[in-house]
Short mmCIF file of C-alpha atoms in Angstrom, two decimals:
data_model
loop_
_atom_site.label_atom_id
_atom_site.label_comp_id
_atom_site.label_asym_id
_atom_site.label_seq_id
_atom_site.Cartn_x
_atom_site.Cartn_y
_atom_site.Cartn_z
CA MET E 1 35.93 87.07 -50.67
CA SER E 2 37.27 88.55 -54.06
CA TYR E 3 35.33 89.30 -56.78
CA TYR E 4 37.10 87.36 -59.21
CA ASP E 5 36.95 83.92 -55.98
CA ILE E 6 35.10 81.21 -58.22
CA ASP E 7 33.89 79.45 -55.03
CA SER E 8 32.34 82.58 -53.95
CA ILE E 9 30.72 83.34 -57.06
CA LEU E 10 29.67 79.42 -57.01
CA THR E 11 28.47 80.02 -53.53
CA ASP E 12 26.28 83.21 -54.59
CA ALA E 13 24.72 80.37 -57.03
CA GLU E 14 23.01 78.90 -54.60
CA LYS E 15 19.44 78.95 -54.35
CA ILE E 16 17.27 80.13 -51.21
CA PRO E 17 13.03 80.37 -50.91
CA CYS E 18 12.01 83.49 -51.64
CA THR E 19 8.10 85.33 -51.28
CA PHE E 20 7.60 88.13 -53.27
CA GLN E 21 5.81 90.70 -51.59
CA LEU E 22 3.92 92.20 -54.51
CA ASP E 23 2.93 92.00 -57.87
CA ILE E 24 4.55 92.07 -61.05
CA PRO E 25 3.75 91.97 -64.29
CA ASP E 26 7.29 91.26 -65.64
CA LEU E 27 8.60 89.00 -63.96
CA GLY E 28 6.79 85.76 -64.76
CA TYR E 29 9.17 83.65 -65.74
CA LEU E 30 10.88 83.65 -62.13
CA ASP E 31 8.16 80.74 -61.46
CA ASN E 32 7.95 79.43 -64.84
CA THR E 33 5.02 80.70 -66.24
CA PRO E 34 6.58 83.68 -68.24
CA THR E 35 3.06 84.60 -70.07
CA GLN E 36 1.45 85.74 -66.25
CA PRO E 37 2.54 88.35 -63.85
CA LEU E 38 3.68 87.10 -60.62
CA LYS E 39 1.52 87.06 -57.67
CA ALA E 40 2.64 88.35 -54.62
CA GLY E 41 2.87 85.51 -52.27
CA THR E 42 4.37 83.46 -55.08
CA LYS E 43 7.75 81.41 -53.10
CA VAL E 44 10.27 80.44 -55.25
CA ASN E 45 13.86 79.81 -55.27
CA LEU E 46 16.55 82.47 -55.90
CA PRO E 47 19.90 82.15 -56.34
CA LEU E 48 21.80 84.25 -53.23
CA TRP E 49 23.39 86.32 -55.66
CA LEU E 50 19.17 87.70 -56.52
CA ALA E 51 17.48 87.05 -53.58
CA GLU E 52 19.94 89.02 -51.40
CA MET E 53 19.65 92.29 -53.25
CA LEU E 54 15.78 91.80 -53.77
CA ALA E 55 15.55 92.04 -50.02
CA ILE E 56 17.20 94.49 -48.76
CA ALA E 57 16.67 96.62 -51.80
CA ASN E 58 13.57 98.50 -50.96
CA ALA E 59 13.73 98.04 -46.99
CA SER E 60 15.30 101.41 -46.18
CA ASP E 61 12.29 103.94 -47.78
CA THR E 62 10.73 104.56 -44.81
CA GLU E 63 6.99 103.49 -46.82
CA GLY E 64 8.43 101.40 -48.71
CA LYS E 65 8.47 97.29 -47.98
CA PRO E 66 11.15 94.65 -49.35
CA PHE E 67 10.56 93.10 -52.44
CA VAL E 68 10.99 89.33 -51.34
CA THR E 69 11.13 88.17 -48.12
CA PHE E 70 12.94 84.59 -47.70
CA ASP E 71 13.76 82.05 -45.51
CA LEU E 72 16.67 79.92 -43.90
CA PRO E 73 17.63 77.35 -47.27
CA PRO E 74 16.82 73.37 -46.39
CA ALA E 75 20.39 73.01 -45.91
CA LEU E 76 19.61 75.04 -42.38
CA GLY E 77 16.84 73.71 -41.68
CA ASN E 78 15.78 72.15 -38.57
CA ASP E 79 16.95 68.65 -39.06
CA VAL E 80 20.32 69.72 -39.83
CA VAL E 81 20.52 72.30 -36.92
CA GLN E 82 19.64 69.26 -34.56
CA ALA E 83 21.91 66.84 -36.34
CA LEU E 84 24.57 69.42 -36.19
CA LYS E 85 23.79 69.22 -32.52
CA ALA E 86 23.45 65.65 -31.65
CA ASP E 87 27.58 65.59 -33.84
CA PRO E 88 28.56 67.59 -36.27
CA ARG E 89 30.81 65.27 -37.27
CA ALA E 90 28.08 62.40 -37.98
CA VAL E 91 26.76 65.04 -40.78
CA PRO E 92 27.27 65.11 -44.65
CA LEU E 93 27.64 68.72 -45.45
CA ARG E 94 28.48 68.48 -48.84
CA ASP E 95 25.04 66.61 -48.81
CA GLN E 96 23.20 69.72 -47.94
CA SER E 97 25.59 72.08 -50.37
CA ALA E 98 28.80 71.41 -51.67
CA HIS E 99 29.42 75.01 -50.13
CA PHE E 100 27.63 75.15 -46.56
CA TYR E 101 29.71 77.33 -44.69
CA GLY E 102 29.80 79.97 -47.36
CA LEU E 103 25.93 79.81 -47.76
CA ALA E 104 25.78 79.48 -43.86
CA THR E 105 27.95 82.92 -43.95
CA GLN E 106 25.46 85.10 -46.23
CA MET E 107 22.62 83.99 -44.47
CA MET E 108 24.23 84.88 -41.63
CA GLU E 109 24.80 88.21 -42.58
CA LEU E 110 21.15 88.92 -43.96
CA SER E 111 19.24 87.05 -40.58
CA GLU E 112 20.29 87.89 -37.20
CA GLU E 113 20.19 84.20 -35.31
CA GLN E 114 22.55 84.10 -32.90
CA GLU E 115 22.01 80.49 -31.61
CA LEU E 116 21.92 79.24 -35.71
CA ALA E 117 25.59 80.97 -35.78
CA ALA E 118 27.07 79.58 -32.45
CA ILE E 119 25.71 76.26 -33.85
CA LEU E 120 27.63 76.42 -37.03
CA ARG E 121 30.53 78.01 -35.11
CA LYS E 122 30.86 74.92 -33.03
CA THR E 123 30.47 72.38 -36.29
CA PHE E 124 33.51 74.58 -37.66
CA VAL E 125 35.50 73.81 -34.83
CA ILE E 126 35.01 69.78 -34.21
CA ARG E 127 35.29 69.34 -37.69
CA ALA E 128 38.08 70.92 -38.39
CA SER E 129 39.83 69.26 -35.89
CA GLU E 130 38.42 66.09 -37.28
CA VAL E 131 39.87 67.97 -40.34
CA ALA E 132 43.74 68.03 -39.34
CA LEU E 133 43.09 64.79 -37.60
CA TYR E 134 42.69 62.64 -40.91
CA ALA E 135 45.29 65.24 -43.17
CA ARG E 136 48.01 64.66 -40.84
CA LYS E 137 47.29 60.73 -40.97
CA VAL E 138 47.27 60.72 -45.12
CA GLY E 139 49.91 63.43 -45.34
CA GLY E 140 52.46 61.63 -42.99
CA VAL E 141 51.96 57.98 -44.05
CA GLY E 142 53.64 57.26 -47.24
CA HIS E 143 50.79 58.53 -50.06
CA LYS E 144 50.33 57.75 -53.31
CA GLY E 145 48.82 61.23 -54.49
CA LYS E 146 51.73 63.77 -56.28
CA GLY E 147 51.50 67.54 -56.70
CA GLY E 148 48.39 69.40 -56.72
CA ALA E 149 46.76 68.57 -60.26
CA ASP E 150 45.25 65.75 -59.04
CA GLU E 151 44.76 66.98 -55.16
CA GLY E 152 41.49 68.09 -55.99
CA SER E 153 39.90 64.73 -56.64
CA ASN E 154 42.57 62.23 -54.66
CA LEU E 155 40.65 62.40 -51.24
CA GLY E 156 40.21 59.03 -51.01
CA VAL E 157 41.87 57.54 -47.62
CA GLY E 158 40.29 54.46 -47.26
CA GLY E 159 38.80 52.96 -43.78
CA ALA E 160 36.59 54.85 -41.28
CA GLY E 161 37.50 58.28 -42.59
CA GLU E 162 36.49 57.95 -45.85
CA ASP E 163 32.65 58.81 -45.39
CA PHE E 164 33.83 62.05 -43.09
CA LEU E 165 36.12 63.23 -45.80
CA ARG E 166 33.61 62.40 -49.22
CA ALA E 167 30.84 64.88 -47.16
CA LEU E 168 33.32 67.44 -46.26
CA ASP E 169 31.99 71.14 -47.76
CA GLU E 170 34.20 73.20 -50.27
CA TRP E 171 35.90 74.73 -47.43
CA GLU E 172 36.75 72.19 -45.88
CA ARG E 173 38.67 70.42 -47.94
CA SER E 174 40.71 73.28 -48.52
CA LEU E 175 41.21 72.92 -45.28
CA PHE E 176 42.31 69.80 -46.00
CA ARG E 177 43.73 70.14 -48.87
CA LYS E 178 46.27 72.26 -47.18
CA ALA E 179 46.86 70.30 -43.65
CA HIS E 180 47.95 67.63 -45.66
CA ASP E 181 50.15 69.60 -48.46
CA GLY E 182 51.31 71.29 -45.33
CA THR E 183 52.37 68.15 -43.38
CA LYS E 184 53.69 66.46 -46.51
CA SER E 185 56.05 69.32 -47.12
CA GLY E 186 57.43 69.41 -43.78
CA LYS E 187 57.61 65.77 -44.37
CA GLU E 188 59.55 66.11 -47.71
CA TRP E 189 61.86 68.52 -46.21
CA MET E 190 63.19 66.85 -43.05
CA GLU E 191 63.98 63.90 -44.45
CA GLY E 192 65.97 66.19 -47.68
CA ILE E 193 67.89 67.52 -43.94
CA LYS E 194 68.79 64.25 -43.76
CA LYS E 195 70.49 63.56 -46.57
CA HIS E 196 73.10 66.61 -46.88
CA MET I 1 13.39 76.09 -67.22
CA PRO I 2 16.58 78.19 -67.53
CA MET I 3 17.17 81.66 -66.22
CA TYR I 4 18.90 84.31 -66.23
CA GLY I 5 22.52 83.78 -64.98
CA ASP I 6 22.59 80.27 -65.11
CA LEU I 7 25.05 80.14 -68.69
CA GLY I 8 27.43 82.32 -66.53
CA ASN I 9 27.44 80.02 -64.29
CA LYS I 10 28.35 76.75 -66.40
CA LEU I 11 31.40 79.02 -66.99
CA VAL I 12 32.10 79.57 -63.72
CA GLN I 13 31.88 75.97 -63.17
CA HIS I 14 34.33 75.19 -66.32
CA ALA I 15 36.67 78.20 -64.84
CA LYS I 16 36.48 75.35 -61.36
CA ARG I 17 37.29 72.81 -63.40
CA THR I 18 40.04 74.57 -65.10
CA GLN I 19 42.17 75.59 -61.80
CA ASN I 20 42.60 71.80 -60.59
CA LEU I 21 44.25 70.88 -63.96
CA ALA I 22 47.64 70.69 -64.99
CA HIS I 23 46.54 72.05 -68.77
CA LEU I 24 44.29 74.70 -70.03
CA PRO I 25 40.79 73.75 -71.75
CA PRO I 26 39.60 74.76 -74.55
CA TYR I 27 38.25 77.89 -74.39
CA GLN I 28 34.90 78.21 -74.20
CA THR I 29 33.80 80.27 -76.81
CA GLU I 30 30.06 79.82 -77.40
CA LEU I 31 29.15 79.97 -74.17
CA VAL I 32 30.89 83.55 -73.35
CA ARG I 33 29.13 84.14 -76.83
CA ALA I 34 25.89 83.07 -75.25
CA VAL I 35 26.70 85.32 -72.17
CA THR I 36 27.47 87.86 -73.77
CA ARG I 37 24.64 87.52 -75.65
CA GLU I 38 22.15 87.23 -72.53
CA VAL I 39 23.44 90.84 -71.30
CA ARG I 40 22.61 92.95 -74.47
CA ASP I 41 19.65 91.48 -74.30
CA LEU I 42 18.83 92.44 -71.37
CA ASP I 43 20.12 95.70 -71.31
CA LYS I 44 18.09 96.01 -74.24
CA ASP I 45 14.79 95.26 -71.89
CA VAL I 46 16.01 97.92 -69.49
CA ALA I 47 15.45 100.27 -72.34
CA SER I 48 12.64 99.53 -73.40
CA LEU I 49 11.49 99.51 -70.34
CA LEU I 50 12.67 102.64 -69.36
CA GLU I 51 11.61 104.33 -72.55
CA PRO I 52 8.22 105.42 -71.61
CA PHE I 53 9.32 107.24 -68.83
CA GLN I 54 11.08 109.33 -70.32
CA GLY I 55 14.73 109.86 -68.05
CA SER I 56 12.28 110.27 -64.98
CA PHE I 57 11.58 107.51 -62.85
CA ASP I 58 10.59 107.20 -59.97
CA PRO I 59 11.14 103.60 -58.35
CA SER I 60 8.63 104.60 -55.71
CA ALA I 61 5.79 105.31 -57.68
CA ASP I 62 5.90 102.49 -59.61
CA GLN I 63 7.37 99.46 -57.24
CA PRO I 64 6.52 96.34 -59.97
CA THR I 65 8.89 98.29 -62.26
CA ALA I 66 11.60 98.90 -60.42
CA CYS I 67 11.73 95.64 -59.88
CA THR I 68 11.41 94.31 -62.78
CA LEU I 69 14.77 96.39 -63.37
CA LEU I 70 16.74 95.65 -60.52
CA VAL I 71 16.47 92.05 -61.64
CA ASN I 72 17.59 92.57 -64.86
CA HIS I 73 20.45 94.83 -63.35
CA LEU I 74 21.31 92.39 -61.42
CA SER I 75 21.65 89.81 -63.61
CA ILE I 76 23.81 91.43 -66.35
CA ARG I 77 26.17 92.33 -63.16
CA ARG I 78 25.96 88.56 -62.68
CA ASN I 79 26.48 87.60 -65.90
CA LYS I 80 29.87 90.21 -65.51
CA ARG I 81 31.11 88.98 -63.01
CA CYS I 82 30.98 85.15 -63.92
CA LEU I 83 32.75 86.25 -67.32
CA LEU I 84 35.57 87.88 -65.99
CA ALA I 85 36.23 85.46 -63.04
CA TYR I 86 36.50 82.97 -66.06
CA HIS I 87 39.17 84.91 -67.90
CA ARG I 88 40.85 85.71 -65.16
CA THR I 89 41.09 82.25 -64.03
CA ARG I 90 42.40 81.32 -67.51
CA THR I 91 45.03 84.64 -67.74
CA ASP I 92 46.57 83.07 -64.45
CA LYS I 93 47.14 79.83 -65.40
CA LEU I 94 49.03 81.33 -68.92
CA GLU I 95 50.96 83.54 -66.85
CA GLU I 96 51.40 80.26 -64.72
CA LEU I 97 52.70 78.58 -67.93
CA VAL I 98 54.85 81.63 -69.21
CA TRP I 99 56.84 81.91 -65.97
CA ASN I 100 57.38 77.98 -66.09
CA GLY I 101 58.65 78.47 -69.30
CA SER I 102 56.30 75.94 -71.63
CA ASP I 103 56.01 77.37 -75.02
CA VAL I 104 52.60 77.59 -74.34
CA LEU I 105 51.19 78.18 -77.88
CA ASP I 106 53.15 75.34 -78.57
CA LEU I 107 51.28 73.10 -75.76
CA ALA I 108 48.17 74.39 -76.44
CA GLY I 109 47.86 73.40 -80.38
CA GLN I 110 49.31 69.56 -79.23
CA GLN I 111 46.94 69.22 -76.74
CA ALA I 112 43.99 70.52 -78.54
CA GLY I 113 45.77 67.66 -81.46
CA GLY I 114 45.75 65.14 -79.17
CA ALA I 115 42.66 65.57 -77.04
CA ASN I 116 40.65 65.69 -80.62
CA GLY I 117 43.24 63.14 -81.91
CA ALA I 118 40.25 59.88 -81.71
CA SER I 119 37.62 62.23 -83.61
CA ALA I 120 39.92 63.38 -85.59
CA ALA I 121 36.99 65.39 -87.91
CA ASP I 122 36.61 68.82 -86.30
CA GLY I 123 39.72 70.21 -88.26
CA GLY I 124 42.70 68.46 -86.41
CA ALA I 125 44.93 71.04 -84.53
CA SER I 126 42.88 73.80 -83.35
CA SER I 127 44.34 76.05 -80.40
CA SER I 128 42.06 75.41 -76.82
CA LEU I 129 43.63 78.98 -76.49
CA SER I 130 40.78 82.15 -77.83
CA PRO I 131 42.65 84.32 -80.83
CA GLN I 132 42.94 86.60 -77.87
CA GLU I 133 44.08 84.69 -75.15
CA GLU I 134 47.28 83.81 -77.61
CA ASP I 135 47.61 87.32 -77.93
CA TYR I 136 47.67 87.82 -74.27
CA VAL I 137 50.59 85.32 -74.25
CA ARG I 138 52.11 86.59 -76.52
CA GLN I 139 52.64 89.84 -74.64
CA TYR I 140 53.30 88.69 -71.67
CA GLY I 141 55.96 86.68 -73.01
CA ASP I 142 57.01 89.63 -74.53
CA LEU I 143 56.76 91.36 -71.14
CA LEU I 144 58.53 88.72 -68.63
CA ALA I 145 61.05 88.97 -70.91
CA ALA I 146 61.16 92.81 -71.11
CA TYR I 147 61.59 92.06 -67.39
CA LYS I 148 64.62 89.66 -67.51
CA GLY I 149 66.72 91.45 -69.76
CA GLN I 150 67.53 94.14 -66.93
CA TRP I 151 69.47 91.04 -64.64
CA THR I 152 71.51 89.42 -66.92
CA ASP I 153 73.38 87.01 -64.68
CA ILE I 154 70.29 85.98 -63.04
CA ASP I 155 67.82 83.51 -64.64
CA LEU I 156 64.67 84.71 -62.62
CA THR I 157 62.84 81.71 -64.24
CA GLY I 158 65.56 79.37 -63.70
CA SER I 159 65.35 76.17 -61.32
CA LEU I 160 65.82 76.98 -57.00
CA GLU I 161 67.10 73.64 -56.76
CA PRO I 162 70.65 73.67 -57.00
CA PRO I 163 71.92 71.52 -59.42
CA ARG I 164 73.90 68.83 -57.97
CA ASP I 165 76.01 68.36 -61.11
CA LEU I 166 77.49 70.51 -63.91
CA PHE I 167 77.30 67.74 -65.93
CA ILE I 168 74.32 65.93 -66.94
CA ASP I 169 73.01 62.76 -69.59
CA VAL I 170 69.97 64.03 -71.41
CA ARG I 171 68.36 62.34 -74.37
CA VAL I 172 66.81 64.19 -76.88
CA LEU I 173 62.65 64.01 -77.53
CA LYS I 174 62.64 65.89 -80.41
CA ASP I 175 64.43 67.59 -82.83
CA ALA I 176 66.41 71.14 -81.85
CA GLY I 177 68.60 71.90 -83.62
CA GLU I 178 71.85 73.06 -82.95
CA ILE I 179 72.38 74.98 -80.02
CA GLN I 180 76.45 76.80 -78.99
CA THR I 181 77.88 75.86 -76.50
CA GLU I 182 80.70 76.83 -74.42
CA TYR I 183 82.62 73.28 -76.22
CA GLY I 184 81.28 73.87 -79.25
CA ALA I 185 78.04 73.21 -81.39
CA ILE I 186 75.44 69.74 -79.93
CA ASN I 187 73.09 68.84 -82.96
CA LEU I 188 70.38 68.07 -81.44
CA THR I 189 68.47 65.00 -82.97
CA LYS I 190 65.40 63.20 -81.87
CA ASN I 191 66.78 59.82 -80.07
CA SER I 192 70.36 61.09 -79.26
CA GLN I 193 71.95 61.05 -76.21
CA PHE I 194 74.41 63.94 -74.90
CA TYR I 195 76.62 64.51 -71.72
CA VAL I 196 76.21 68.33 -71.65
CA ARG I 197 76.39 71.08 -68.87
CA GLN I 198 73.50 71.98 -67.24
CA GLY I 199 73.37 75.21 -67.31
CA ASP I 200 73.60 74.51 -71.61
CA VAL I 201 70.08 72.66 -71.96
CA GLU I 202 67.53 74.22 -69.34
CA ARG I 203 65.62 75.92 -71.12
CA LEU I 204 65.40 72.99 -73.84
CA ILE I 205 64.62 70.51 -70.42
CA ALA I 206 61.50 73.24 -69.93
CA GLN I 207 60.45 73.41 -73.14
CA GLY I 208 60.32 69.65 -73.56
CA TYR I 209 62.42 68.87 -76.07
CA LEU I 210 65.11 67.00 -73.82
CA GLN I 211 64.87 64.47 -70.75
CA LYS I 212 67.38 64.70 -68.11
CA LEU I 213 68.22 60.65 -67.36
CA GLY I 214 68.90 59.60 -64.27
#
């Protein structure tokens, strides 16, 4: 994750539910009430880039408590996790968050939920093989998409895979694109060899 | 309610879209200005928050202020990252265009002109680059030329595909004036066709003056 990485920056904009632990007179605007002080116990959805530091900033002091505590975002909530346990392929991850895995990774760094981490790992492995399967299918047959420029929106495959591919998160999409382009270039190379 | 960092996020979404485009969309002058203004406002807030403490601020003694300062500081840092990433995405793209040998400045003018073609009200052909970016392209082009100049035998930006034929048919898409070849001068006027040595016209094809036929 580079400093300049666009997807990483967009992932950091994902919001997670936070609870402030102390009264702060000047931050009322975070709770839509700029004129009033922010009371301890107020729940606010904050982007990761803000929440992360606020949650760990003060915690190292002996008597200090963190400015905010946070909960897992709805994208990693119980409903989603139960669905993932049942069948990872059936969950439209993109509806939860366009940067589902990015968000999940960040959250795993902040909290230690061993079980959730294991479920997410399994989810990725199962979905990745599915992604590879579709990418090979699409890349192998004569596919209309040319070059990288229009590749971003060019995920239409038709048939049963369409719903699945539409619901990929950004990371899976890039995986699909790479697998797809790889298969396609491989095929083109093989054809080129035959001609000469 | 808009929050600090929202504008920066918009800028990064522009950058994200730019990554998937073949051309470079117009520079977001207004947005960039708004984000830098936000940074300046935040910095002012920090200064006025710290003023009463006369340089002896103790974070653990005044936690609410410490938290406000942290929020301001993080917002500034976030905006900085958004601004840098936006510009970096664009310069990456510009460098790529320079390496491909396309006439970036010319291209930018055309695209902006083409896009505004329907609504020609806003001042005709304005460039999609900021003045600083135009400068960047010019200087990067000079650098690349100086770098390539070290190896006169190799065209570093040339095609990696070995040519099938030494000579090719080309059609002239726009007037390119007279060029000198081994076999004498050719006057390239629009819509004419020539049978020329590929090596002589490769640059002109890349720049879009000529089209290769067959």
